PDB file of C-alpha atoms in Angstrom:
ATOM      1  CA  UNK I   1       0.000   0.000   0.000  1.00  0.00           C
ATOM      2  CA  UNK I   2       1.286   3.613  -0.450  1.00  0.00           C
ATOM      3  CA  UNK I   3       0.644   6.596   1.595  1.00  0.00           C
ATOM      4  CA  UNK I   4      -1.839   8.971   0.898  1.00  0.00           C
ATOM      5  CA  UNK I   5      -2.861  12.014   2.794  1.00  0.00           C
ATOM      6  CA  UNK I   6      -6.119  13.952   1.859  1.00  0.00           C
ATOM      7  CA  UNK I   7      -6.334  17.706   3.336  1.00  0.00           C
ATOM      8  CA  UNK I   8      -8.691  20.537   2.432  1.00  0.00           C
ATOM      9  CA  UNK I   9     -11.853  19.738   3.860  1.00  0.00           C
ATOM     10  CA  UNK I  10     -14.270  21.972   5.776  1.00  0.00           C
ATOM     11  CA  UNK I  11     -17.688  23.558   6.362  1.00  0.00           C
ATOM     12  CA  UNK I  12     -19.011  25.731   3.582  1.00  0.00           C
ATOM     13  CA  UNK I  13     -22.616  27.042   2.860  1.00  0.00           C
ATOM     14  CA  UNK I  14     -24.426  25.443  -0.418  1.00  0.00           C
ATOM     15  CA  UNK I  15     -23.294  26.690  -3.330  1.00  0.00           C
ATOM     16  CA  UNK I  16     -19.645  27.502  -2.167  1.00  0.00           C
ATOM     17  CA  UNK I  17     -16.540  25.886  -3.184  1.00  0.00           C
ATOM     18  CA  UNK I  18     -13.988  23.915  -2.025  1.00  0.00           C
ATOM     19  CA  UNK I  19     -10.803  22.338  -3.252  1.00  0.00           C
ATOM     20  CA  UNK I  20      -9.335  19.015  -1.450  1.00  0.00           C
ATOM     21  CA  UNK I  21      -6.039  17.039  -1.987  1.00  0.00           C
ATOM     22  CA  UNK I  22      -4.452  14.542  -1.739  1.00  0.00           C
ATOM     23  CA  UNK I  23      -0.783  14.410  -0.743  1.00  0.00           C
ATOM     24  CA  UNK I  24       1.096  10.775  -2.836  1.00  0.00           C
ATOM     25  CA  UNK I  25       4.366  10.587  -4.145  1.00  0.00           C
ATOM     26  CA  UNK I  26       5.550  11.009  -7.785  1.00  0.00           C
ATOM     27  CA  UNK I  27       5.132   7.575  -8.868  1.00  0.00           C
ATOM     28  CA  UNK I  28       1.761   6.896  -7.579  1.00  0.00           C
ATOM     29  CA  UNK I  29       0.721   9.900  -9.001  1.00  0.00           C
ATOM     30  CA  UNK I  30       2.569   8.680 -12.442  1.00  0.00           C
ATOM     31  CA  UNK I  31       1.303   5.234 -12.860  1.00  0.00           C
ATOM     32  CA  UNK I  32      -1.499   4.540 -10.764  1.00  0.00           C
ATOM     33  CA  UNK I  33      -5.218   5.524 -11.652  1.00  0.00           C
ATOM     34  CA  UNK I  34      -6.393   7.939  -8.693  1.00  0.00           C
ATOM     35  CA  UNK I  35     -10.005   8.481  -7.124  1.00  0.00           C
ATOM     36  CA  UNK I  36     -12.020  10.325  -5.039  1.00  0.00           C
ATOM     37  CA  UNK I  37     -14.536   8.431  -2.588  1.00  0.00           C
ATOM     38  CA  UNK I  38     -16.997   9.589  -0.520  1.00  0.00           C
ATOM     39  CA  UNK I  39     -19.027   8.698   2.293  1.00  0.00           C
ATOM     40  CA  UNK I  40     -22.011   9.698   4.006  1.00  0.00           C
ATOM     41  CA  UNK I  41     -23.856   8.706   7.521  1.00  0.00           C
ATOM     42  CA  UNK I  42     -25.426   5.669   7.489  1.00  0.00           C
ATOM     43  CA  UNK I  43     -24.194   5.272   3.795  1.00  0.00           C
ATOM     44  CA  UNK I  44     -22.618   2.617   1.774  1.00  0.00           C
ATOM     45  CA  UNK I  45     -18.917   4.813   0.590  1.00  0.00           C
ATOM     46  CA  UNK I  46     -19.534   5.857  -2.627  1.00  0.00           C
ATOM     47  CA  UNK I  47     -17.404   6.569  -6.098  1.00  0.00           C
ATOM     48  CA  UNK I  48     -17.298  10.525  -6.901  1.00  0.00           C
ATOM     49  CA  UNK I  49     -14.424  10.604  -9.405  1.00  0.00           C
ATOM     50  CA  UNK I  50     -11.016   9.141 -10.816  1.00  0.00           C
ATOM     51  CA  UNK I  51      -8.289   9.837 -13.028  1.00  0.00           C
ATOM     52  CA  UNK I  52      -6.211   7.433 -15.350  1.00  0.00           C
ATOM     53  CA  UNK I  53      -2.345   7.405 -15.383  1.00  0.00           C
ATOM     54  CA  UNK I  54      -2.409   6.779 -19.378  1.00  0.00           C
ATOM     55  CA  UNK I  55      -4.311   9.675 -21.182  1.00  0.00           C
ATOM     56  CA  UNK I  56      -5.658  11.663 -17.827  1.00  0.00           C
ATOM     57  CA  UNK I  57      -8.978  10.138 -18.934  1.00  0.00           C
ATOM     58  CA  UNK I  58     -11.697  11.138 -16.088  1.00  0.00           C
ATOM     59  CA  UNK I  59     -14.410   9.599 -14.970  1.00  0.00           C
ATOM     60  CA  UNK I  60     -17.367  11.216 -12.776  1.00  0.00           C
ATOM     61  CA  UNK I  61     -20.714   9.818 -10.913  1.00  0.00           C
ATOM     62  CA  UNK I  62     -23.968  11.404 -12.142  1.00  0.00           C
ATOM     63  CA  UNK I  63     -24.170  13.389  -8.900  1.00  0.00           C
ATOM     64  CA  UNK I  64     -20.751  15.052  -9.310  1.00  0.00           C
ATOM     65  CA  UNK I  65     -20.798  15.710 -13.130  1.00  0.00           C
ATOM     66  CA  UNK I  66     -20.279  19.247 -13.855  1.00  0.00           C
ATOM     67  CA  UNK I  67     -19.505  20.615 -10.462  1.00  0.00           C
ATOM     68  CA  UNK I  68     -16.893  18.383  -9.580  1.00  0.00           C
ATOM     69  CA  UNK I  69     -13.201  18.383 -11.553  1.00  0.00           C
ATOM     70  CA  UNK I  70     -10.545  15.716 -10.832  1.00  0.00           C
ATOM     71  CA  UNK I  71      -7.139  16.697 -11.617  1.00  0.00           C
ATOM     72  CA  UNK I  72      -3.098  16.012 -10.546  1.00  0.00           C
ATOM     73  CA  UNK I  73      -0.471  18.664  -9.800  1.00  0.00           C
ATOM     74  CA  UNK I  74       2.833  16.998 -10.811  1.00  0.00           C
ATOM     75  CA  UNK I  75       4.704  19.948  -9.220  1.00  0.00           C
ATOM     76  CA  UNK I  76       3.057  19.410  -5.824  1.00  0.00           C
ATOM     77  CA  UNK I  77       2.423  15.621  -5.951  1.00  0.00           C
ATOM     78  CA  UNK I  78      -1.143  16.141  -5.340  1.00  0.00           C
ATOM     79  CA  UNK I  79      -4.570  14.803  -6.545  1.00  0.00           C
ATOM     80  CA  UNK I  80      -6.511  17.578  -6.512  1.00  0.00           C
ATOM     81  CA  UNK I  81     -10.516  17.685  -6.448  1.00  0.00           C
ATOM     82  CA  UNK I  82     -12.069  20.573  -7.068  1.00  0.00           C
ATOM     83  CA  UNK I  83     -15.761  20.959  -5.873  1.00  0.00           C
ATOM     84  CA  UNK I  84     -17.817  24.236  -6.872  1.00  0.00           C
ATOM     85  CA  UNK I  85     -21.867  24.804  -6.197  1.00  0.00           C
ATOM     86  CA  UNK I  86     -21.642  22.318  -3.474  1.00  0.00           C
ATOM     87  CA  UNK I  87     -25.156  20.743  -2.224  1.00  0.00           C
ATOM     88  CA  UNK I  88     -25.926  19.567   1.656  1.00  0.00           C
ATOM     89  CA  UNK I  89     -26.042  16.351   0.069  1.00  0.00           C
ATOM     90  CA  UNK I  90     -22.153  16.370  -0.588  1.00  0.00           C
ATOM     91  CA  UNK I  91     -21.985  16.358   2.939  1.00  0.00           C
ATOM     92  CA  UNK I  92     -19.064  13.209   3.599  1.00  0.00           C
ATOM     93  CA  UNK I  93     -15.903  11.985   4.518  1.00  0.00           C
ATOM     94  CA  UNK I  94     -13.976  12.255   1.201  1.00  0.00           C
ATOM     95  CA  UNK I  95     -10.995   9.219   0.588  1.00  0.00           C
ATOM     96  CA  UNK I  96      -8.276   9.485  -1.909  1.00  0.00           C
ATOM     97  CA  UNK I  97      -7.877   6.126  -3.343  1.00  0.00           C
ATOM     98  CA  UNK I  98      -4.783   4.866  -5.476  1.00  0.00           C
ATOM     99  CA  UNK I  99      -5.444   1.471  -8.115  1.00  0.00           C
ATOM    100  CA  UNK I 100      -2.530  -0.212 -10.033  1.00  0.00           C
ATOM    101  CA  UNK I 101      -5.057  -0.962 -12.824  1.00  0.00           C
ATOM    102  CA  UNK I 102      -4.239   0.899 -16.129  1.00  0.00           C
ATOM    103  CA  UNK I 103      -8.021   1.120 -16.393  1.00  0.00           C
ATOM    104  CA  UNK I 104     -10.123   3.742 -15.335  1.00  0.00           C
ATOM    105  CA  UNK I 105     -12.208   1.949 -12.060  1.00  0.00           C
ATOM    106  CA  UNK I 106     -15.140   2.819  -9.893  1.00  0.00           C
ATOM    107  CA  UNK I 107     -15.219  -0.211  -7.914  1.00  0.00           C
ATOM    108  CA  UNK I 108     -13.395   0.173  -4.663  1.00  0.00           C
ATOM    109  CA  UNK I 109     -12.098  -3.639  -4.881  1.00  0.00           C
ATOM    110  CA  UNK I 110      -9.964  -2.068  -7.489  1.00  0.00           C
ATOM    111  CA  UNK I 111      -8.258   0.462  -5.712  1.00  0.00           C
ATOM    112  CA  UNK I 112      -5.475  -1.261  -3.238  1.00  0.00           C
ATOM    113  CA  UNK I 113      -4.633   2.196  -1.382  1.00  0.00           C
ATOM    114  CA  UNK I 114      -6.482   4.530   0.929  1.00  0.00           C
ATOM    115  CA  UNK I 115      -6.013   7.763   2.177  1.00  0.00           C
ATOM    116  CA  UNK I 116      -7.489   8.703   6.187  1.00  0.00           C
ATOM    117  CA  UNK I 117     -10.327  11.139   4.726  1.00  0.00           C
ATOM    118  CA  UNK I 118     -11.057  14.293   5.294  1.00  0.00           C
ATOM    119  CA  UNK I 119     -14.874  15.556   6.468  1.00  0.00           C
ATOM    120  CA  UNK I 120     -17.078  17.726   4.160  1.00  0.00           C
ATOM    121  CA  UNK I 121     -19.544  19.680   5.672  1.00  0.00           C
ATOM    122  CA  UNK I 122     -22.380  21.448   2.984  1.00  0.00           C
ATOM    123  CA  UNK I 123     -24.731  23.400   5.455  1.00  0.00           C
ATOM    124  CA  UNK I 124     -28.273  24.168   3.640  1.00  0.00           C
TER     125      UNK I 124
END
């Protein structure tokens, strides 16, 4: 497993903004496909959006599309997810997930590497 370390979480209002990370080294970054996970109260964790290694080819849930951009920063060894007109339904622990698979994956079997999460907090 590798080490991941999300950050960036917080309380906002609907309709705000907020941008989390997630801290890997170079390689993982490089050759892994990355992920975003989320997970509510009393909810099954859920896939919100990944990234390939090969292409940057993204992949979003319905719920996400539009609002929600995956990304990495090379220069900061990040995964970066960037979350604009956030709903109280957002509300979750986010994960940062790392997968050795070349393809593009939303099932969390795939992914071999977890981050600690970081809460998300959409008040209405």
């Amino acid at each position: 497993q590798e080490q991941l370390v999300e950050s960036g979480g917080g309380l906002v209002q609907a309709g705000g903004s907020l941008r989390l990370s997630c801290a890997a080294s170079r390689r993982i970054l490089s050759v892994y496909t990355m992920a975003w996970f989320r997970q509510a109260p009393r909810r099954e964790r859920e896939f919100v959006a990944a990234i390939s290694w090969i292409g940057g080819n993204t992949l979003y849930a319905d719920s996400v599309k539009g609002r929600f951009t995956i990304s990495r920063d090379y220069a900061e060894n990040t995964l970066i997810l960037q979350m604009n007109s956030l709903k109280p339904e957002d509300t979750a622990v986010y994960y940062c997930a790392a997968s050795p698979r070349v393809k593009v994956s939303t099932a969390e079997e795939d992914f071999n590497s977890w981050g600690q999460g970081t809460q998300v907090t959409v008040s209405s």
